[in-house]
Amino acid sequence: MTSELVTARHLGRKAVIYIRQSTPQQVMTNQESLRLQYALRRRAQELGWHEGDIEVIDTDLGRSGASAAHREGFKDLIARVTLGEVGLVLSYEVTRLARNCSDWYPLLDLCGYRQCLIGDRDGVYDPGSANGRLLLGLKGTISEVELHTLRGRLTAGLLSKAERGELALLLPAGLTRGAHGVVTKHPDREVQERISLVFTSFLELGSVGKVLRAFRGRRLAVPRLDRFGEVVWRTPTGGMIAAILKNPAYCGAFVYGRTRSCRATYAGGKLITARCPMTEWKVVVRDRYPAYIGWEEFERIRAMLRDNHAEYMRHQTRGVPREGAALLQGCVWCGRCGHKMTVEYRSRTRYVCNFLQRSQGGPLCQHLPADPIDEQVVAAFFAAVGPEELDAWARAQEARRQAEDALDHAEAQQVERLRYQALLAERQFSRVDPDNRLVASELEHRWEAALRELRQAEEALALRRASRTEPETLTSEERADFLALGPQLPAIWHQPSMDRTHKKAMLRCLIDKVILQRTVPERIDIRIVWRGGDVAEAQVEPAVYALHALSRGPEMQARMLELAHQDFPDAEVADILTREGHRSPRCSRVLARTVQVFRQRHRVLRGTSRTHPRHIPGSLSIAELARRLQVSRSWVDRCIRSGAIVIVRDAAAKRYLFPDTEDSLAALQSLKSGQVTHVDLVRNDQEQMRAST
């Protein structure tokens, strides 16, 4: 079969047969289609090409025609057409060349410019002519539409099956699908209870990290699926624990469409997939599988995981309670700009709003001392808690005991499994031919490893059972007092077993967030938003660095000078200023010492009676002795502290008094010059007293 479009110009070039199938599965199964494509060599011979001028490009087998980015064979074809080496491009269908018009029409333009024909099983076309371009354009458009039609048809069938919950998705460890498609729990009781233990431990401990440390502390493994779908026991990681907690199949729900493909692609052309929020899941069919937890518990776990993810600015979450000194970590918001405040641990604990500084390079919005704020919020928490909330302590103790029992039971099950594996290894070793040393040595090695692992697990379980103590319990009288009296909560709060993590978790049970704003330098307004939506307001008066830093500092100073000039005592001036609403920089009231220092600084002096005279006859003070010996006071102090000068402080004068005698001064001069290393003034004084008597 020839064509009138084929000329000697075309026959002088190569005839290229392009062969492609979309997926590797089609390459393996659709053998007839592959034969028909390779049979196009005969069609090229019928059109007039010799056997040696016919080439086959089949490097794109198993690759989709939706894009040309990853098809090396198609790129090679384009390059050879551009160089003018090809007179005919032959394919079984035009869909083999491209299923995308953005790739198809540039090929038509290039073939028309280089006078290259395009052929398929229906005929030969000249892309340089109007009719040929029209027919090829229609076929390319139809092939692109066909691709979307096929995809839409397959997707519709997939979604229809998923909406009924009958789509056979890969099940996680702990769930198995029978021969008839019925999903049941794994028959191994240890697998079931270990997965349940992950959920109960997270609800008790509150974070993935704590569950991971609890499992690794007891050397507990978690069940996972290998690449063959069999259950294997792995050392837990944070990713494994989180994957179990986030999988909706464990709450009995069939879920389809938890991810979506983004427009941005990787370098290889693969679409980037991103996880969708729970509200955007396409299909959710509850009660489809046997459940390990309820749907409400699953939603609660997802909320806890989201809240524990401490990306303050992006997710606005509080983060998991940690060991830091700030009790309101993750719950504090700025009352000025409305952004979340962070915690800063330097010389002291502070709540800092640095959002504007980090985003715009401006100054700090607020930095507030954490200790007085925490104290005020804790007091408000104590006042808000009633007897019904105090019963949570007893429930928490019971939950903790149950969690410990569950961990002990899981550890015992693991020991039982390891014991079975050791017995199985022993039986395999006993049945092997002793002369087959290659197999016998390997089985012996496996038996020894199983015994070693069993011995370690048994020793760890025995040690933990021996060191376990019974949880604290309350008698009936203590329980009645505990539930009846709210003031007992502060005592529980200050128990040694209540670390900062538990205190923060307790505060979060009732407090949603705390809004802080410094209205004046010496006052911080606190607004507490409770879980139920109620709002409580409080104020704290933190310490400031100086008197003039107070908002009413100038008024207080003027008033203080006025009262001081009227010869009021310092204590009375302090009481008057306190009643008028003033305070000292580091105290909530005015101190007499503050009045005294301010008065003396402004030279408002008064005659004062000394508690002891400046000079005592027959004795020398440290300052007087330093002048006599021509040394510094610090030298005398160092000698007293080091024991080089032995002397007793005078009880009446409340200071050190040195004898003003020639012997004492001579001994101290010898100490100064280094002639002696020790002067005992107490013994010399006693000897002088005995001599005088």
XYZ file of C-alpha atoms in Angstrom, residues 104-114 127 133:
13
model
C 1.427 17.697 19.746
C 1.157 21.020 17.872
C 4.883 21.910 18.137
C 5.576 18.500 16.557
C 3.167 19.309 13.704
C 4.811 22.716 13.148
C 8.268 21.161 13.126
C 7.296 18.334 10.738
C 5.565 20.801 8.408
C 8.643 23.035 8.334
C 11.022 20.108 7.684
C 1.376 18.431 8.351
C -2.860 19.725 9.585
